XYZ file of C-alpha atoms in Angstrom:
140
model
C 115.649 110.066 98.817
C 112.687 112.076 97.517
C 111.347 109.073 95.872
C 111.532 106.961 99.195
C 109.937 109.724 101.264
C 106.953 110.042 98.648
C 106.511 106.316 98.890
C 106.589 106.348 102.892
C 103.948 109.235 102.620
C 101.869 107.363 100.363
C 102.176 104.040 102.545
C 101.284 105.837 105.569
C 97.978 106.842 104.282
C 98.613 110.623 104.298
C 98.289 110.927 100.672
C 94.542 109.911 100.865
C 94.008 111.457 103.724
C 95.529 114.794 102.058
C 93.245 114.359 99.103
C 90.234 113.963 101.248
C 91.137 116.887 103.396
C 91.314 118.997 100.493
C 87.843 117.968 99.167
C 86.265 118.548 102.757
C 88.321 121.621 103.353
C 87.057 122.891 99.800
C 83.526 122.588 101.080
C 84.206 124.217 104.152
C 86.088 127.173 102.840
C 83.020 127.497 100.276
C 80.966 127.674 103.283
C 83.066 129.978 105.043
C 83.345 132.303 101.929
C 79.605 132.340 101.335
C 78.823 133.343 104.995
C 81.915 135.823 105.287
C 81.143 137.532 101.985
C 77.532 137.862 102.790
C 77.989 139.332 106.060
C 81.034 141.508 105.220
C 79.334 142.997 102.028
C 75.916 143.531 103.065
C 75.930 143.755 107.104
C 79.138 145.201 108.261
C 80.874 148.117 106.670
C 83.957 147.081 104.662
C 86.515 148.430 107.498
C 84.688 146.252 109.929
C 84.688 143.095 107.736
C 86.613 141.255 110.446
C 83.046 141.114 112.498
C 81.834 138.500 109.821
C 84.710 136.118 110.809
C 83.265 134.535 113.903
C 79.975 133.710 111.899
C 81.554 132.435 108.864
C 84.192 130.295 111.071
C 81.397 128.834 113.085
C 79.712 127.325 110.166
C 83.007 126.291 108.445
C 84.139 124.482 111.775
C 81.093 122.666 112.442
C 80.805 121.356 108.844
C 84.908 120.854 108.928
C 84.618 118.676 112.164
C 81.876 116.449 110.710
C 83.638 115.929 107.427
C 87.227 115.587 108.904
C 86.319 113.454 111.633
C 84.016 110.995 109.661
C 85.686 111.215 106.199
C 89.038 112.834 105.878
C 90.619 111.062 108.806
C 88.380 107.906 108.882
C 90.476 105.028 110.168
C 93.335 106.882 111.005
C 94.298 107.143 114.725
C 91.964 106.834 117.436
C 88.396 108.346 118.337
C 87.522 109.749 121.630
C 84.012 109.525 123.124
C 84.989 111.669 126.469
C 85.386 114.996 124.456
C 89.114 114.944 124.374
C 89.323 114.798 120.630
C 86.508 117.534 120.141
C 88.607 119.704 122.605
C 91.914 119.320 120.567
C 89.942 120.031 117.352
C 88.700 123.266 118.793
C 92.169 124.173 119.990
C 93.730 123.536 116.560
C 90.713 125.701 114.933
C 91.011 128.220 117.473
C 94.510 128.827 116.031
C 93.088 128.890 112.274
C 90.466 131.125 113.714
C 93.113 133.617 115.171
C 94.984 133.243 111.658
C 91.669 134.072 109.818
C 91.029 137.357 112.115
C 94.608 138.435 111.709
C 94.425 138.147 107.999
C 91.050 139.934 107.726
C 91.930 142.709 110.147
C 95.378 143.481 108.624
C 94.048 143.237 105.233
C 90.876 144.995 105.331
C 91.151 147.479 108.414
C 94.788 148.067 108.228
C 95.631 147.998 104.653
C 92.373 148.819 103.150
C 92.173 145.939 100.749
C 88.990 144.794 99.399
C 86.726 142.357 101.527
C 87.433 139.248 99.532
C 91.353 139.789 99.852
C 91.703 137.754 103.228
C 90.206 134.727 101.461
C 93.206 134.088 99.766
C 95.638 133.515 102.809
C 92.454 132.166 104.656
C 92.130 129.256 102.016
C 96.013 128.707 101.261
C 97.846 129.203 104.679
C 95.144 128.252 107.188
C 94.240 124.821 105.938
C 98.038 123.788 105.868
C 98.507 124.701 109.409
C 95.194 122.890 110.565
C 95.897 119.838 108.472
C 99.235 119.440 109.930
C 98.004 119.816 113.599
C 95.029 117.627 113.029
C 97.046 114.741 111.662
C 99.669 114.911 114.041
C 97.586 115.609 117.264
C 93.998 115.685 117.146
C 93.445 112.491 114.924
C 96.928 110.835 115.599
């Protein structure tokens, strides 16, 4: 049963997409982390680290859209030139943005954790949520 599920997963092209998504996501996460840590460490006080999230997220979402639409999900589904797909991408990543804000606010302002701690759930949880939504809705 598990073997047949894995074979269907691989045959659908999802395995290659997942690998490309992880690579592209790592690049986006690196950009996010660099911007976030720079601003949270030197511009904003630690208890206001959440203010760095919009800037970091903007950089990461632009890079992410270019990488994911042209590489991660290349050849999967359809592409829209009327802005529908870009709108869906923005909606999916708005959910990711909300998760990132929540993780950052709860961990830094709420619990007083170091500014780097929100990066753990941001890198581990948010990408899984956005991958599933992008594959099933944005690039379907």
